[in-house]
Amino acid sequence: QKEVEQNSGPLSVPEGAIASLNCTYSDRVSQSFFWYRQYSGKSPELIMSIYSNGDKEDGRFTAQLNKASQYVSLLIRDSQPSDSATYLCAVFRMDSSYKLIFGSGTRLLVRP
Amino acid sequence: GAGVSQSPSNKVTEKGKDVELRCDPISGHTALYWYRQSLGQGLEFLIYFQGNSAPDKSGLPSDRFSAERTGGSVSTLTIQRTQQEDSAVYLCASSELVAFTDTQYFGPGTRLTVL
């Protein structure tokens, strides 16, 4: 089992719809969770971070964390074609090491 | 201010040659991370530095890989006797501290191709 799992997609949604991206993680010592967006041929850029159970909203983006279920999600409201990218879920562990563990990413396509 | 920079942006080398990849973190950032991303894959952690010290080298794929950081700033990742499976994009990131709340900012990456 991978430490951080994501559906590879592609997830295809029409413009204006809500895109829902999901991520599960296996290590209960994980303390913080990040969503990065990566356009093709570019480096990852941070979209959202979340540390506590519940929802965190930032503009069109909402991150949701459920530590009991070891589940984190990203909702994108009013999806735009410019949101088309790969979304990487990352989990930060601080046990014997300090590192971000990344999922393999979900490719999102927003259809005009 | 300036972000994380990496050089070269592209490197093509022959199997068996050594390569050096350079990372300049954001000024003042104490933590520096190296990742590798193979085609269509997620990011694979290689090593991190806190200051000039590398507490965790467990992600380095083999003893052909080494990294150092000097002056709490620039870092170099060296791959000796390169193999075709080393072909990937090597990404560097930095953060202000090593803390679970800290954001890692990524550089543009070095695309390494081993022929």
PDB file of C-alpha atoms in Angstrom:
ATOM      1  CA  GLN A   1       0.000   0.000   0.000  1.00  0.00           C
ATOM      2  CA  LYS A   2       1.325   3.425  -0.923  1.00  0.00           C
ATOM      3  CA  GLU A   3       1.641   5.942   1.869  1.00  0.00           C
ATOM      4  CA  VAL A   4      -0.402   8.532  -0.037  1.00  0.00           C
ATOM      5  CA  GLU A   5      -2.933   7.367  -2.585  1.00  0.00           C
ATOM      6  CA  GLN A   6      -4.761   9.352  -5.232  1.00  0.00           C
ATOM      7  CA  ASN A   7      -6.870   8.388  -8.203  1.00  0.00           C
ATOM      8  CA  SER A   8      -4.747   9.157 -11.259  1.00  0.00           C
ATOM      9  CA  GLY A   9      -7.745  10.307 -13.307  1.00  0.00           C
ATOM     10  CA  PRO A  10      -8.237  12.070 -15.525  1.00  0.00           C
ATOM     11  CA  LEU A  11     -11.135  13.696 -13.750  1.00  0.00           C
ATOM     12  CA  SER A  12     -13.142  15.575 -16.358  1.00  0.00           C
ATOM     13  CA  VAL A  13     -15.638  18.258 -15.319  1.00  0.00           C
ATOM     14  CA  PRO A  14     -17.442  20.979 -17.287  1.00  0.00           C
ATOM     15  CA  GLU A  15     -16.549  24.607 -16.765  1.00  0.00           C
ATOM     16  CA  GLY A  16     -18.402  26.037 -13.764  1.00  0.00           C
ATOM     17  CA  ALA A  17     -18.825  22.691 -12.019  1.00  0.00           C
ATOM     18  CA  ILE A  18     -17.329  21.571  -8.712  1.00  0.00           C
ATOM     19  CA  ALA A  19     -14.265  19.355  -8.993  1.00  0.00           C
ATOM     20  CA  SER A  20     -13.660  16.988  -6.092  1.00  0.00           C
ATOM     21  CA  LEU A  21     -10.190  15.529  -5.615  1.00  0.00           C
ATOM     22  CA  ASN A  22      -9.535  12.878  -3.006  1.00  0.00           C
ATOM     23  CA  CYS A  23      -6.516  11.532  -1.169  1.00  0.00           C
ATOM     24  CA  THR A  24      -5.984   8.872   1.492  1.00  0.00           C
ATOM     25  CA  TYR A  25      -2.889   8.341   3.608  1.00  0.00           C
ATOM     26  CA  SER A  26      -1.693   5.429   5.654  1.00  0.00           C
ATOM     27  CA  ASP A  27       0.510   6.866   8.403  1.00  0.00           C
ATOM     28  CA  ARG A  28      -1.338   8.089  11.479  1.00  0.00           C
ATOM     29  CA  VAL A  29       1.604  10.222  12.634  1.00  0.00           C
ATOM     30  CA  SER A  30       1.078  12.501   9.657  1.00  0.00           C
ATOM     31  CA  GLN A  31       0.568  16.007  10.928  1.00  0.00           C
ATOM     32  CA  SER A  32      -0.036  18.324   8.029  1.00  0.00           C
ATOM     33  CA  PHE A  33      -1.463  18.038   4.576  1.00  0.00           C
ATOM     34  CA  PHE A  34      -0.899  19.999   1.407  1.00  0.00           C
ATOM     35  CA  TRP A  35      -2.395  20.269  -2.036  1.00  0.00           C
ATOM     36  CA  TYR A  36      -0.051  21.313  -4.827  1.00  0.00           C
ATOM     37  CA  ARG A  37      -1.001  22.104  -8.410  1.00  0.00           C
ATOM     38  CA  GLN A  38       1.397  21.157 -11.184  1.00  0.00           C
ATOM     39  CA  TYR A  39       0.993  22.286 -14.764  1.00  0.00           C
ATOM     40  CA  SER A  40       2.625  20.142 -17.413  1.00  0.00           C
ATOM     41  CA  GLY A  41       6.357  20.766 -17.516  1.00  0.00           C
ATOM     42  CA  LYS A  42       6.252  23.068 -14.494  1.00  0.00           C
ATOM     43  CA  SER A  43       7.130  22.673 -10.830  1.00  0.00           C
ATOM     44  CA  PRO A  44       4.489  22.192  -8.120  1.00  0.00           C
ATOM     45  CA  GLU A  45       2.887  25.255  -6.538  1.00  0.00           C
ATOM     46  CA  LEU A  46       1.031  25.263  -3.250  1.00  0.00           C
ATOM     47  CA  ILE A  47      -2.756  25.588  -3.386  1.00  0.00           C
ATOM     48  CA  MET A  48      -3.850  24.791   0.145  1.00  0.00           C
ATOM     49  CA  SER A  49      -2.530  23.501   3.445  1.00  0.00           C
ATOM     50  CA  ILE A  50      -4.608  22.044   6.279  1.00  0.00           C
ATOM     51  CA  TYR A  51      -3.622  20.817   9.730  1.00  0.00           C
ATOM     52  CA  SER A  52      -6.854  20.349  11.687  1.00  0.00           C
ATOM     53  CA  ASN A  53      -9.936  18.266  11.110  1.00  0.00           C
ATOM     54  CA  GLY A  54     -12.693  20.037   9.220  1.00  0.00           C
ATOM     55  CA  ASP A  55     -12.867  22.403   6.296  1.00  0.00           C
ATOM     56  CA  LYS A  56     -10.586  25.234   5.244  1.00  0.00           C
ATOM     57  CA  GLU A  57     -11.701  27.619   2.529  1.00  0.00           C
ATOM     58  CA  ASP A  58      -9.611  29.931   0.353  1.00  0.00           C
ATOM     59  CA  GLY A  59     -11.432  31.559  -2.529  1.00  0.00           C
ATOM     60  CA  ARG A  60     -12.718  28.852  -4.863  1.00  0.00           C
ATOM     61  CA  PHE A  61     -10.774  26.152  -3.034  1.00  0.00           C
ATOM     62  CA  THR A  62     -11.849  24.163   0.023  1.00  0.00           C
ATOM     63  CA  ALA A  63      -9.662  21.560   1.709  1.00  0.00           C
ATOM     64  CA  GLN A  64     -11.291  18.957   3.935  1.00  0.00           C
ATOM     65  CA  LEU A  65      -9.463  16.795   6.465  1.00  0.00           C
ATOM     66  CA  ASN A  66     -10.699  13.766   8.388  1.00  0.00           C
ATOM     67  CA  LYS A  67      -7.857  12.321  10.446  1.00  0.00           C
ATOM     68  CA  ALA A  68      -9.982   9.471  11.822  1.00  0.00           C
ATOM     69  CA  SER A  69     -10.610   8.249   8.276  1.00  0.00           C
ATOM     70  CA  GLN A  70      -7.127   9.323   7.102  1.00  0.00           C
ATOM     71  CA  TYR A  71      -8.706  11.214   4.266  1.00  0.00           C
ATOM     72  CA  VAL A  72      -8.106  14.639   2.766  1.00  0.00           C
ATOM     73  CA  SER A  73      -9.897  16.228  -0.155  1.00  0.00           C
ATOM     74  CA  LEU A  74      -9.811  19.361  -2.278  1.00  0.00           C
ATOM     75  CA  LEU A  75     -12.931  20.937  -3.743  1.00  0.00           C
ATOM     76  CA  ILE A  76     -12.647  23.448  -6.562  1.00  0.00           C
ATOM     77  CA  ARG A  77     -15.791  25.482  -7.088  1.00  0.00           C
ATOM     78  CA  ASP A  78     -16.674  27.192 -10.369  1.00  0.00           C
ATOM     79  CA  SER A  79     -13.965  25.213 -12.162  1.00  0.00           C
ATOM     80  CA  GLN A  80     -12.166  27.041 -14.965  1.00  0.00           C
ATOM     81  CA  PRO A  81     -10.203  25.645 -17.914  1.00  0.00           C
ATOM     82  CA  SER A  82      -7.121  27.215 -16.315  1.00  0.00           C
ATOM     83  CA  ASP A  83      -7.589  24.821 -13.382  1.00  0.00           C
ATOM     84  CA  SER A  84      -6.697  21.939 -15.707  1.00  0.00           C
ATOM     85  CA  ALA A  85      -3.539  20.485 -14.188  1.00  0.00           C
ATOM     86  CA  THR A  86      -2.294  17.640 -12.019  1.00  0.00           C
ATOM     87  CA  TYR A  87      -3.115  18.017  -8.336  1.00  0.00           C
ATOM     88  CA  LEU A  88      -0.662  16.473  -5.916  1.00  0.00           C
ATOM     89  CA  CYS A  89      -1.620  15.561  -2.380  1.00  0.00           C
ATOM     90  CA  ALA A  90       1.282  15.690   0.083  1.00  0.00           C
ATOM     91  CA  VAL A  91       1.548  14.597   3.685  1.00  0.00           C
ATOM     92  CA  PHE A  92       4.206  15.921   6.071  1.00  0.00           C
ATOM     93  CA  ARG A  93       5.609  13.508   8.590  1.00  0.00           C
ATOM     94  CA  MET A  94       7.654  14.429  11.609  1.00  0.00           C
ATOM     95  CA  ASP A  95       8.722  11.217  13.257  1.00  0.00           C
ATOM     96  CA  SER A  96      12.311  10.163  12.703  1.00  0.00           C
ATOM     97  CA  SER A  97      12.417  12.388   9.670  1.00  0.00           C
ATOM     98  CA  TYR A  98      10.927  15.497   8.215  1.00  0.00           C
ATOM     99  CA  LYS A  99       9.643  15.055   4.717  1.00  0.00           C
ATOM    100  CA  LEU A 100       6.721  15.510   2.402  1.00  0.00           C
ATOM    101  CA  ILE A 101       5.319  12.278   1.037  1.00  0.00           C
ATOM    102  CA  PHE A 102       3.543  12.873  -2.260  1.00  0.00           C
ATOM    103  CA  GLY A 103       0.797  10.990  -3.985  1.00  0.00           C
ATOM    104  CA  SER A 104       1.162  10.340  -7.683  1.00  0.00           C
ATOM    105  CA  GLY A 105      -1.380  13.041  -8.488  1.00  0.00           C
ATOM    106  CA  THR A 106      -4.812  13.373 -10.050  1.00  0.00           C
ATOM    107  CA  ARG A 107      -5.081  14.909 -13.478  1.00  0.00           C
ATOM    108  CA  LEU A 108      -7.988  17.361 -13.743  1.00  0.00           C
ATOM    109  CA  LEU A 109      -9.488  18.418 -17.074  1.00  0.00           C
ATOM    110  CA  VAL A 110     -11.994  21.273 -17.101  1.00  0.00           C
ATOM    111  CA  ARG A 111     -13.970  21.284 -20.355  1.00  0.00           C
ATOM    112  CA  PRO A 112     -14.979  24.735 -21.729  1.00  0.00           C
TER     113      PRO A 112
ATOM    114  CA  GLY B   1      11.769  38.403  -3.766  1.00  0.00           C
ATOM    115  CA  ALA B   2      13.615  35.763  -5.735  1.00  0.00           C
ATOM    116  CA  GLY B   3      12.339  32.219  -5.583  1.00  0.00           C
ATOM    117  CA  VAL B   4      14.218  28.945  -5.588  1.00  0.00           C
ATOM    118  CA  SER B   5      16.520  28.647  -8.576  1.00  0.00           C
ATOM    119  CA  GLN B   6      18.111  25.546 -10.056  1.00  0.00           C
ATOM    120  CA  SER B   7      20.772  24.983 -12.657  1.00  0.00           C
ATOM    121  CA  PRO B   8      21.116  23.706 -15.237  1.00  0.00           C
ATOM    122  CA  SER B   9      17.524  23.601 -16.414  1.00  0.00           C
ATOM    123  CA  ASN B  10      18.337  20.698 -18.715  1.00  0.00           C
ATOM    124  CA  LYS B  11      21.221  18.238 -18.655  1.00  0.00           C
ATOM    125  CA  VAL B  12      21.904  15.506 -21.177  1.00  0.00           C
ATOM    126  CA  THR B  13      24.698  13.144 -20.307  1.00  0.00           C
ATOM    127  CA  GLU B  14      26.081   9.801 -21.314  1.00  0.00           C
ATOM    128  CA  LYS B  15      25.727   6.729 -19.174  1.00  0.00           C
ATOM    129  CA  GLY B  16      28.620   6.443 -16.745  1.00  0.00           C
ATOM    130  CA  LYS B  17      29.345  10.184 -16.505  1.00  0.00           C
ATOM    131  CA  ASP B  18      29.036  12.195 -13.292  1.00  0.00           C
ATOM    132  CA  VAL B  19      26.633  15.132 -13.039  1.00  0.00           C
ATOM    133  CA  GLU B  20      26.175  17.973 -10.560  1.00  0.00           C
ATOM    134  CA  LEU B  21      22.862  19.714 -10.033  1.00  0.00           C
ATOM    135  CA  ARG B  22      22.683  23.001  -8.184  1.00  0.00           C
ATOM    136  CA  CYS B  23      19.991  24.584  -6.050  1.00  0.00           C
ATOM    137  CA  ASP B  24      19.832  28.136  -4.689  1.00  0.00           C
ATOM    138  CA  PRO B  25      17.111  28.344  -2.035  1.00  0.00           C
ATOM    139  CA  ILE B  26      15.112  31.384  -1.039  1.00  0.00           C
ATOM    140  CA  SER B  27      17.321  33.653   1.025  1.00  0.00           C
ATOM    141  CA  GLY B  28      16.974  32.956   4.742  1.00  0.00           C
ATOM    142  CA  HIS B  29      15.350  29.551   4.354  1.00  0.00           C
ATOM    143  CA  THR B  30      17.033  27.078   6.666  1.00  0.00           C
ATOM    144  CA  ALA B  31      15.491  23.925   5.225  1.00  0.00           C
ATOM    145  CA  LEU B  32      16.256  22.575   1.769  1.00  0.00           C
ATOM    146  CA  TYR B  33      14.808  19.471   0.136  1.00  0.00           C
ATOM    147  CA  TRP B  34      15.623  17.442  -2.961  1.00  0.00           C
ATOM    148  CA  TYR B  35      12.986  15.403  -4.801  1.00  0.00           C
ATOM    149  CA  ARG B  36      12.944  13.400  -7.994  1.00  0.00           C
ATOM    150  CA  GLN B  37      10.004  13.116 -10.373  1.00  0.00           C
ATOM    151  CA  SER B  38      10.033  10.455 -13.046  1.00  0.00           C
ATOM    152  CA  LEU B  39       7.760  10.771 -16.074  1.00  0.00           C
ATOM    153  CA  GLY B  40       4.105  10.659 -15.050  1.00  0.00           C
ATOM    154  CA  GLN B  41       4.945   9.942 -11.417  1.00  0.00           C
ATOM    155  CA  GLY B  42       4.653  11.787  -8.139  1.00  0.00           C
ATOM    156  CA  LEU B  43       7.580  13.289  -6.317  1.00  0.00           C
ATOM    157  CA  GLU B  44      10.067  10.996  -4.600  1.00  0.00           C
ATOM    158  CA  PHE B  45      11.873  12.410  -1.552  1.00  0.00           C
ATOM    159  CA  LEU B  46      15.658  12.154  -1.753  1.00  0.00           C
ATOM    160  CA  ILE B  47      17.225  14.163   1.070  1.00  0.00           C
ATOM    161  CA  TYR B  48      16.719  17.236   3.219  1.00  0.00           C
ATOM    162  CA  PHE B  49      19.064  19.704   4.888  1.00  0.00           C
ATOM    163  CA  GLN B  50      18.564  21.645   8.065  1.00  0.00           C
ATOM    164  CA  GLY B  51      21.237  24.275   7.775  1.00  0.00           C
ATOM    165  CA  ASN B  52      24.250  22.422   6.386  1.00  0.00           C
ATOM    166  CA  SER B  53      23.341  19.155   8.056  1.00  0.00           C
ATOM    167  CA  ALA B  54      21.495  16.298   6.336  1.00  0.00           C
ATOM    168  CA  PRO B  55      19.740  14.336   9.109  1.00  0.00           C
ATOM    169  CA  ASP B  56      17.933  12.020   6.709  1.00  0.00           C
ATOM    170  CA  LYS B  57      19.659  10.533   3.684  1.00  0.00           C
ATOM    171  CA  SER B  58      17.413   7.493   3.518  1.00  0.00           C
ATOM    172  CA  GLY B  59      15.745   8.580   0.301  1.00  0.00           C
ATOM    173  CA  LEU B  60      18.914   8.568  -1.771  1.00  0.00           C
ATOM    174  CA  PRO B  61      18.447   5.702  -4.261  1.00  0.00           C
ATOM    175  CA  SER B  62      22.019   4.406  -4.104  1.00  0.00           C
ATOM    176  CA  ASP B  63      25.531   5.311  -2.994  1.00  0.00           C
ATOM    177  CA  ARG B  64      26.043   6.921  -6.391  1.00  0.00           C
ATOM    178  CA  PHE B  65      23.953   9.819  -5.109  1.00  0.00           C
ATOM    179  CA  SER B  66      25.323  12.406  -2.703  1.00  0.00           C
ATOM    180  CA  ALA B  67      24.431  15.934  -1.704  1.00  0.00           C
ATOM    181  CA  GLU B  68      25.951  18.749   0.241  1.00  0.00           C
ATOM    182  CA  ARG B  69      24.998  22.204   1.346  1.00  0.00           C
ATOM    183  CA  THR B  70      27.415  24.971   2.182  1.00  0.00           C
ATOM    184  CA  GLY B  71      26.980  28.217   4.068  1.00  0.00           C
ATOM    185  CA  GLY B  72      23.395  27.294   4.831  1.00  0.00           C
ATOM    186  CA  SER B  73      22.566  28.259   1.283  1.00  0.00           C
ATOM    187  CA  VAL B  74      23.512  26.601  -2.004  1.00  0.00           C
ATOM    188  CA  SER B  75      23.143  22.850  -2.335  1.00  0.00           C
ATOM    189  CA  THR B  76      24.619  20.462  -4.862  1.00  0.00           C
ATOM    190  CA  LEU B  77      23.245  17.030  -5.727  1.00  0.00           C
ATOM    191  CA  THR B  78      25.866  14.815  -7.352  1.00  0.00           C
ATOM    192  CA  ILE B  79      25.138  11.641  -9.251  1.00  0.00           C
ATOM    193  CA  GLN B  80      28.160   9.519 -10.055  1.00  0.00           C
ATOM    194  CA  ARG B  81      28.329   6.982 -12.865  1.00  0.00           C
ATOM    195  CA  THR B  82      24.881   7.922 -14.123  1.00  0.00           C
ATOM    196  CA  GLN B  83      22.498   5.212 -15.297  1.00  0.00           C
ATOM    197  CA  GLN B  84      19.513   5.486 -17.631  1.00  0.00           C
ATOM    198  CA  GLU B  85      17.129   4.966 -14.705  1.00  0.00           C
ATOM    199  CA  ASP B  86      18.459   8.211 -13.220  1.00  0.00           C
ATOM    200  CA  SER B  87      16.654  10.139 -15.973  1.00  0.00           C
ATOM    201  CA  ALA B  88      14.046  12.319 -14.270  1.00  0.00           C
ATOM    202  CA  VAL B  89      13.295  15.867 -13.216  1.00  0.00           C
ATOM    203  CA  TYR B  90      15.172  16.757 -10.049  1.00  0.00           C
ATOM    204  CA  LEU B  91      13.326  19.313  -7.966  1.00  0.00           C
ATOM    205  CA  CYS B  92      14.646  21.370  -5.107  1.00  0.00           C
ATOM    206  CA  ALA B  93      12.454  23.053  -2.498  1.00  0.00           C
ATOM    207  CA  SER B  94      13.129  25.272   0.469  1.00  0.00           C
ATOM    208  CA  SER B  95      11.201  26.313   3.547  1.00  0.00           C
ATOM    209  CA  GLU B  96      11.825  28.820   6.255  1.00  0.00           C
ATOM    210  CA  LEU B  97      12.001  26.182   8.973  1.00  0.00           C
ATOM    211  CA  VAL B  98      11.668  22.449   9.332  1.00  0.00           C
ATOM    212  CA  ALA B  99       8.189  22.512  10.785  1.00  0.00           C
ATOM    213  CA  PHE B 100       5.002  20.759   9.900  1.00  0.00           C
ATOM    214  CA  THR B 101       3.304  24.057   9.185  1.00  0.00           C
ATOM    215  CA  ASP B 102       5.968  25.336   6.846  1.00  0.00           C
ATOM    216  CA  THR B 103       5.347  25.614   3.141  1.00  0.00           C
ATOM    217  CA  GLN B 104       7.925  24.206   0.780  1.00  0.00           C
ATOM    218  CA  TYR B 105       8.562  26.354  -2.276  1.00  0.00           C
ATOM    219  CA  PHE B 106       9.782  24.551  -5.333  1.00  0.00           C
ATOM    220  CA  GLY B 107      12.328  25.544  -7.923  1.00  0.00           C
ATOM    221  CA  PRO B 108      11.795  24.993 -11.661  1.00  0.00           C
ATOM    222  CA  GLY B 109      13.709  21.712 -11.648  1.00  0.00           C
ATOM    223  CA  THR B 110      16.552  20.190 -13.637  1.00  0.00           C
ATOM    224  CA  ARG B 111      15.561  17.725 -16.323  1.00  0.00           C
ATOM    225  CA  LEU B 112      18.253  15.045 -16.489  1.00  0.00           C
ATOM    226  CA  THR B 113      18.461  12.737 -19.478  1.00  0.00           C
ATOM    227  CA  VAL B 114      20.950   9.891 -19.412  1.00  0.00           C
ATOM    228  CA  LEU B 115      21.623   8.410 -22.841  1.00  0.00           C
TER     229      LEU B 115
END
